[in-house]
Coordinates of C-alpha atoms in Angstrom, one line a residue:
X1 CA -5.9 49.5 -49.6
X2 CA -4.4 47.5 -52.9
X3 CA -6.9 44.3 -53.3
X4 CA -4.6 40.9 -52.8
X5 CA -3.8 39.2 -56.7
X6 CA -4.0 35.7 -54.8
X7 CA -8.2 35.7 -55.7
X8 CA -8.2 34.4 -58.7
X9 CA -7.3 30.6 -59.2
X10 CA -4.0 30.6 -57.2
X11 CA -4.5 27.8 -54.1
X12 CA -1.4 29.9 -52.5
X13 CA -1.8 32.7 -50.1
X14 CA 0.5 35.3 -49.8
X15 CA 0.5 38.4 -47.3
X16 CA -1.0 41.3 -49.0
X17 CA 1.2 44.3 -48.8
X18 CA -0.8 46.7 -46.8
X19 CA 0.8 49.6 -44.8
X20 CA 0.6 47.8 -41.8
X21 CA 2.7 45.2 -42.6
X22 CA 5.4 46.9 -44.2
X23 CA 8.7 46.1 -41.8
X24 CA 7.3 42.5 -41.0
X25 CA 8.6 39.6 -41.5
X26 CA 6.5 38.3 -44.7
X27 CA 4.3 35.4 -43.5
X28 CA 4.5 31.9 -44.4
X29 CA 1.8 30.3 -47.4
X30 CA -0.6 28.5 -46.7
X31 CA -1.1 25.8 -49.4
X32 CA -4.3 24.9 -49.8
X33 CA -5.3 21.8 -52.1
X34 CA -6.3 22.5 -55.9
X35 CA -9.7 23.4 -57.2
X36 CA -11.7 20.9 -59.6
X37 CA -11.2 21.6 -62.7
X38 CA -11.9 24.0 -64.7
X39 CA -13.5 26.0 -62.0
X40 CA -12.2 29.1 -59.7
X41 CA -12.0 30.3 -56.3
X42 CA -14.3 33.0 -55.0
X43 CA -13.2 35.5 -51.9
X44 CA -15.9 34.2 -49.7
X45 CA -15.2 30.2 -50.7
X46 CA -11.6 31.0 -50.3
X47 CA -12.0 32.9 -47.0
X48 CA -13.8 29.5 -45.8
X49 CA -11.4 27.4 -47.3
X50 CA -8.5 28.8 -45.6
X51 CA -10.0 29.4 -42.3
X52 CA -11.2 25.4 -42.8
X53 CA -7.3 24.6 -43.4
X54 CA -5.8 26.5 -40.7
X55 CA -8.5 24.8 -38.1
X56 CA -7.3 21.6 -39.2
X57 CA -3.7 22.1 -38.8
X58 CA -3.8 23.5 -35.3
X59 CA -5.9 20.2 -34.4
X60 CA -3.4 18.3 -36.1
X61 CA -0.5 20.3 -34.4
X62 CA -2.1 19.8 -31.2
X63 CA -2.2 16.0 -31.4
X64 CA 0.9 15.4 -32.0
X65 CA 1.7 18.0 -29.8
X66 CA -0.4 17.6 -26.6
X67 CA 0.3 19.6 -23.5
X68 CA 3.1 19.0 -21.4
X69 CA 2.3 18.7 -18.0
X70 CA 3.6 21.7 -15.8
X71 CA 7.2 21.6 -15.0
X72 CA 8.0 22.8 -11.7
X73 CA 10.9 25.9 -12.3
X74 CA 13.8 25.9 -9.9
X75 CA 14.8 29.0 -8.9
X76 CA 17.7 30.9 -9.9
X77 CA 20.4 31.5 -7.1
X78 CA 21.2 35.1 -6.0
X79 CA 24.5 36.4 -5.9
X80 CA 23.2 36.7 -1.9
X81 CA 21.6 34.0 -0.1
X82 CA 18.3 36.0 1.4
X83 CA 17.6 38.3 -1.5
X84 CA 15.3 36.3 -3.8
X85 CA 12.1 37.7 -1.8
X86 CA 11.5 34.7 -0.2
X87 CA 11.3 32.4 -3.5
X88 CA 13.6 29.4 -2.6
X89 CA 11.9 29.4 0.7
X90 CA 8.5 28.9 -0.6
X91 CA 10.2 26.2 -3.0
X92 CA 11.8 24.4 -0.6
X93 CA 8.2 24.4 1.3
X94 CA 6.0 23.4 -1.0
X95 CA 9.0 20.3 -1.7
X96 CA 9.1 19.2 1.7
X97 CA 5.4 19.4 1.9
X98 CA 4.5 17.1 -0.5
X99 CA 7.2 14.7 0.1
X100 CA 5.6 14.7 3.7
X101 CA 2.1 14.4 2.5
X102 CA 2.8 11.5 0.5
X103 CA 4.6 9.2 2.5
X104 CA 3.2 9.7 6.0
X105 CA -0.5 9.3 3.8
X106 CA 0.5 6.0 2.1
X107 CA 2.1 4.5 5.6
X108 CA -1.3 5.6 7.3
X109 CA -3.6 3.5 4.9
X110 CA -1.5 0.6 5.1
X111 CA -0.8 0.8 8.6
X112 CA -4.7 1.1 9.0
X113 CA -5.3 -1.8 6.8
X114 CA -2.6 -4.2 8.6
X115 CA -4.4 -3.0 12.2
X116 CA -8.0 -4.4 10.9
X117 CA -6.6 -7.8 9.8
X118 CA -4.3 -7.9 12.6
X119 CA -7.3 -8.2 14.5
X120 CA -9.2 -10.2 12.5
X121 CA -6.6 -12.8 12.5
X122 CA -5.9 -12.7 16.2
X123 CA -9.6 -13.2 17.0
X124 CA -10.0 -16.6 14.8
X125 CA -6.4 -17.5 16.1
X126 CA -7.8 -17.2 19.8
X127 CA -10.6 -19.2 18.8
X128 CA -8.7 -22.2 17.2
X129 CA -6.6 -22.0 20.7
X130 CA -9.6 -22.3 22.9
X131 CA -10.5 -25.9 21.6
X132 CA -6.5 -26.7 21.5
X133 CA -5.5 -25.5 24.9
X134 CA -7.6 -28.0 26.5
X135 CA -6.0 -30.7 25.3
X136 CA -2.6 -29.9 27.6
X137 CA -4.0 -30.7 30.8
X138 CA -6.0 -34.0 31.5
X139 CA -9.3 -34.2 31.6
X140 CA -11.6 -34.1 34.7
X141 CA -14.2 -35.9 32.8
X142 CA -11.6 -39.5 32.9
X143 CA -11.5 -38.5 37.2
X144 CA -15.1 -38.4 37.7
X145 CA -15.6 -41.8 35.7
X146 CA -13.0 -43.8 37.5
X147 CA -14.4 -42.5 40.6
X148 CA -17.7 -43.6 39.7
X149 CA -16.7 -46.8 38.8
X150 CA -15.0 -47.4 42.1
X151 CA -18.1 -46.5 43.8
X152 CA -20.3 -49.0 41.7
X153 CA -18.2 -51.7 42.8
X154 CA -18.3 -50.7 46.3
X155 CA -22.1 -50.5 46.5
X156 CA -22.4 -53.9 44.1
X157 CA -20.5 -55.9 47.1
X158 CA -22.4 -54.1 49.7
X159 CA -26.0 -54.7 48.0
X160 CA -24.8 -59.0 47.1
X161 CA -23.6 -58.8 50.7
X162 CA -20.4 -60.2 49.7
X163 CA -17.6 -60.0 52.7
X164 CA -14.7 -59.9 49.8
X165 CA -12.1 -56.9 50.8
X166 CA -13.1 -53.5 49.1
X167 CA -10.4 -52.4 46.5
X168 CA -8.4 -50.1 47.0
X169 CA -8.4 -46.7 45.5
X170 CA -7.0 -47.1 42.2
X171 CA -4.6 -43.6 40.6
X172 CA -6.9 -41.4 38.5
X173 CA -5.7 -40.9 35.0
X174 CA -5.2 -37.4 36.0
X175 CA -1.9 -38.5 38.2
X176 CA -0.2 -39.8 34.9
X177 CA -1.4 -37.9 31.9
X178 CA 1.1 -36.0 29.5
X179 CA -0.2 -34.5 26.7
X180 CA 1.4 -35.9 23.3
X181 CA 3.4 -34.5 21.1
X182 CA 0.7 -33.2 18.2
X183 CA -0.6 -31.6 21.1
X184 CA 2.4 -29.8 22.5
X185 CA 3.5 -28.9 18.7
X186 CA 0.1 -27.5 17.9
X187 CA -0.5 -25.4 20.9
X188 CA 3.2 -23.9 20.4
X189 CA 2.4 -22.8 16.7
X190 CA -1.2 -21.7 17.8
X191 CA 0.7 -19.5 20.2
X192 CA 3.6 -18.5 18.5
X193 CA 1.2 -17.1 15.4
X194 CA -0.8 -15.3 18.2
X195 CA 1.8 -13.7 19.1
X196 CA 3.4 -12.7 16.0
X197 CA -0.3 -10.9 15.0
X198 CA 0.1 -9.3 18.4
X199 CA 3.7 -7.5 18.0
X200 CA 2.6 -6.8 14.4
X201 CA -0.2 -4.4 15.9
X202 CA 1.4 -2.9 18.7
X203 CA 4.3 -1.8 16.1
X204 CA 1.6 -0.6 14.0
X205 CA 0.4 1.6 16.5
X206 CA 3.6 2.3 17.2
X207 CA 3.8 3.4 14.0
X208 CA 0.8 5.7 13.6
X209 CA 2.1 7.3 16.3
X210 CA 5.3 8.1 15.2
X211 CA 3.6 9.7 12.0
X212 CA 1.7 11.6 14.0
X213 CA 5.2 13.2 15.8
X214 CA 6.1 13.5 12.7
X215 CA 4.1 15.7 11.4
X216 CA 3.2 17.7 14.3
X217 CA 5.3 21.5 14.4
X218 CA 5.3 23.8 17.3
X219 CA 4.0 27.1 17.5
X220 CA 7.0 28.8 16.5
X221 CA 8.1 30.9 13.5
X222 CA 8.8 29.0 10.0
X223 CA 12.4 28.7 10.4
X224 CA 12.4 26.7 13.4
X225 CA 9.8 24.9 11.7
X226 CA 12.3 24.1 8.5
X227 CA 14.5 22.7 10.4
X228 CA 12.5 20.4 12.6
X229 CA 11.0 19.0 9.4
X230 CA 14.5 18.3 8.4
X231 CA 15.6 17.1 11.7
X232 CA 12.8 14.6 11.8
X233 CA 13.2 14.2 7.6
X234 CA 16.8 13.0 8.0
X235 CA 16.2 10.8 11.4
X236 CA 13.2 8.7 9.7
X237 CA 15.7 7.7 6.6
X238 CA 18.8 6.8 9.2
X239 CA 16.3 5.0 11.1
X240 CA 14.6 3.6 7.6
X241 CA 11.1 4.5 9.3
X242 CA 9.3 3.7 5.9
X243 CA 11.0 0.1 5.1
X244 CA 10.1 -0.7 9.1
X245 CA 6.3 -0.1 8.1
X246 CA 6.6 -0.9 4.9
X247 CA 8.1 -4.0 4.6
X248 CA 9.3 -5.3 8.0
X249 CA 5.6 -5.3 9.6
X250 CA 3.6 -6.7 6.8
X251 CA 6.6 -10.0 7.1
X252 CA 6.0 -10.4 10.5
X253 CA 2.0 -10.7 9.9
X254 CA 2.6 -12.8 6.6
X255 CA 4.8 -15.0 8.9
X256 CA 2.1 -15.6 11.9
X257 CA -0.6 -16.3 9.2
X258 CA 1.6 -19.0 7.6
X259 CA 2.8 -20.5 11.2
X260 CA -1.1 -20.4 11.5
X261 CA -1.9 -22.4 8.3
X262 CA 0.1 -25.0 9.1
X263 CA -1.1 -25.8 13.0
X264 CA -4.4 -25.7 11.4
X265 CA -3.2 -28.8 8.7
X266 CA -1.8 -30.6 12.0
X267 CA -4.5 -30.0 14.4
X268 CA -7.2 -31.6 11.2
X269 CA -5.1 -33.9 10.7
X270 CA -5.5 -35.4 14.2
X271 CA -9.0 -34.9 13.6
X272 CA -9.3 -36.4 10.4
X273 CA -5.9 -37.0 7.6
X274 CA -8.7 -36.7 4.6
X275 CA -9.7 -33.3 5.6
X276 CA -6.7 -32.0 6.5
X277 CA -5.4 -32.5 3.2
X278 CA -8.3 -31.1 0.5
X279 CA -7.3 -27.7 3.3
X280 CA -3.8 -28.1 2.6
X281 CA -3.9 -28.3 -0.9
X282 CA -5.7 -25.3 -1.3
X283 CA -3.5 -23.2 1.2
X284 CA 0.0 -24.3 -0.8
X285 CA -1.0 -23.6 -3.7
X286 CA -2.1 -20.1 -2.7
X287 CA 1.0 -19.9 -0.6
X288 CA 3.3 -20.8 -3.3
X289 CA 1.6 -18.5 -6.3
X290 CA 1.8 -15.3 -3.9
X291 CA 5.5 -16.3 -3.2
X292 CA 6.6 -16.3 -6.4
X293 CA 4.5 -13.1 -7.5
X294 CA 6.2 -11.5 -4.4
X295 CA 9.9 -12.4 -6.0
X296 CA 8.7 -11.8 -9.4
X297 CA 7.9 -8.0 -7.5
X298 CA 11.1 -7.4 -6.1
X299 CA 12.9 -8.8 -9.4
X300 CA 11.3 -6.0 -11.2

């Protein structure tokens, strides 16, 4: 075998012309950078130089070049439908598959989420209507102490011996109360939150139990099975299953716990008007900054 020329003081290798190559296409040179001056390459400190060179431009090549991720390949249609060996089938599969997967999985968390706080919030809600729902009928406390006090007068004339008339039984306060209007107006929003947290967890329920239907598939062979995925596929975007759990059911809880916040500002403020308002500042604010991050969402 001829011995390559390019040893000397050349920085440019060539393909040697060996026997095996002959009929290739000649390769491209690799330049390599000069040697100092005045001195010369050796084989062994070029052999190391080129395969330095080369290790450097495939890491170089690779970073500007980094792998793609893999792109999923259509298949090719047949001249007959049936006759691919089962390759669009196993496509179309895999497709609906993961579309599945990933909705009915993201509904499911939130869903599970929106059920916890759902019951959170109905439970503090039912507390907060225990000390307000009292306040609409009168209190038997007011009965028992006009009653007493018309038996103290009764015994005080009996004990002095006095022969004055005994009074008659005055009304208790029970026979004209009516509760005011705070009152009425706090026990309405009380309830009406309630019962917003309520319908927002019996449709998220609901819900979970539609995604189970949904992905449930009888016993039968794949075809039937295709196209009761697609039955049920198409149904849940003409009813618009996903913007019903996914947008419509959080509102309705963000509406009950914002009916809430304010019968909470009205029932302190009977309390107390300074109290009521270092909580309302707060809840505003915080109100009004996830507002307009919620518009700034849907803008983008």
């Amino acid at each position: 075998m001829p011995e390559c020329n390019c040893l000397t003081g050349s920085t440019t290798l060539h393909a040697c012309p060996d026997r095996k190559s002959r009929g290739r296409a000649r390769r491209r040179p690799i330049q390599l950078p000069p040697p100092p001056p005045g001195q010369t390459l050796t084989k062994n400190t070029y052999s190391r130089l080129s395969a330095a060179y080369k290790g450097q431009q495939s890491m170089s090549a690779q970073a500007q070049n980094p792998v793609a991720p893999p792109v999923f390949e259509i298949p090719r249609p047949v001249e007959e439908f049936g006759q691919d060996g089962g390759k669009f089938y196993r496509c179309y599969d895999a497709l609906a598959e993961e579309i599945d997967e990933d909705m009915v999985k993201g509904l499911k968390e939130q869903l599970d989420g929106m059920l916890i706080f759902a019951g959170l919030f109905a439970g503090v809600n039912t507390a907060f209507l225990a000390l307000t729902l009292p306040l609409l009928s009168a209190d038997t406390a007011d009965d028992i102490s006009a009653l007493l006090a018309q038996n103290n007068a009764i015994l005080i004339q009996v004990l002095t011996g006095r022969n004055d008339t005994v009074p008659t039984a005055a009304p208790l306060p029970s026979a004209g109360f009516s509760p005011s209007r705070d009152i009425l107006a706090i026990n309405a929003l009380f309830s009406l939150s309630l019962a917003f947290a309520i319908i927002s967890s019996f449709l998220a329920v609901l819900g979970r139990q539609w995604l189970v239907y949904y992905q449930k598939r009888s016993g039968s062979g794949p075809e039937k099975q295709r196209w009761e995925q697609l039955k049920r596929f198409l149904g849940a975007e003409r009813w618009q299953l996903d913007r019903i759990l996914d947008d419509i059911l959080p509102s309705l809880l963000q509406i009950g716990l914002i009916i809430f916040c304010v019968s909470l500002i009205l029932y302190l403020r009977r309390l107390s008007p300074a109290i009521s308002v270092i909580v309302g500042i707060p809840i505003a604010l915080s109100h009004t900054c996830s507002s307009g991050a919620h518009a700034q969402y849907l803008r983008f």
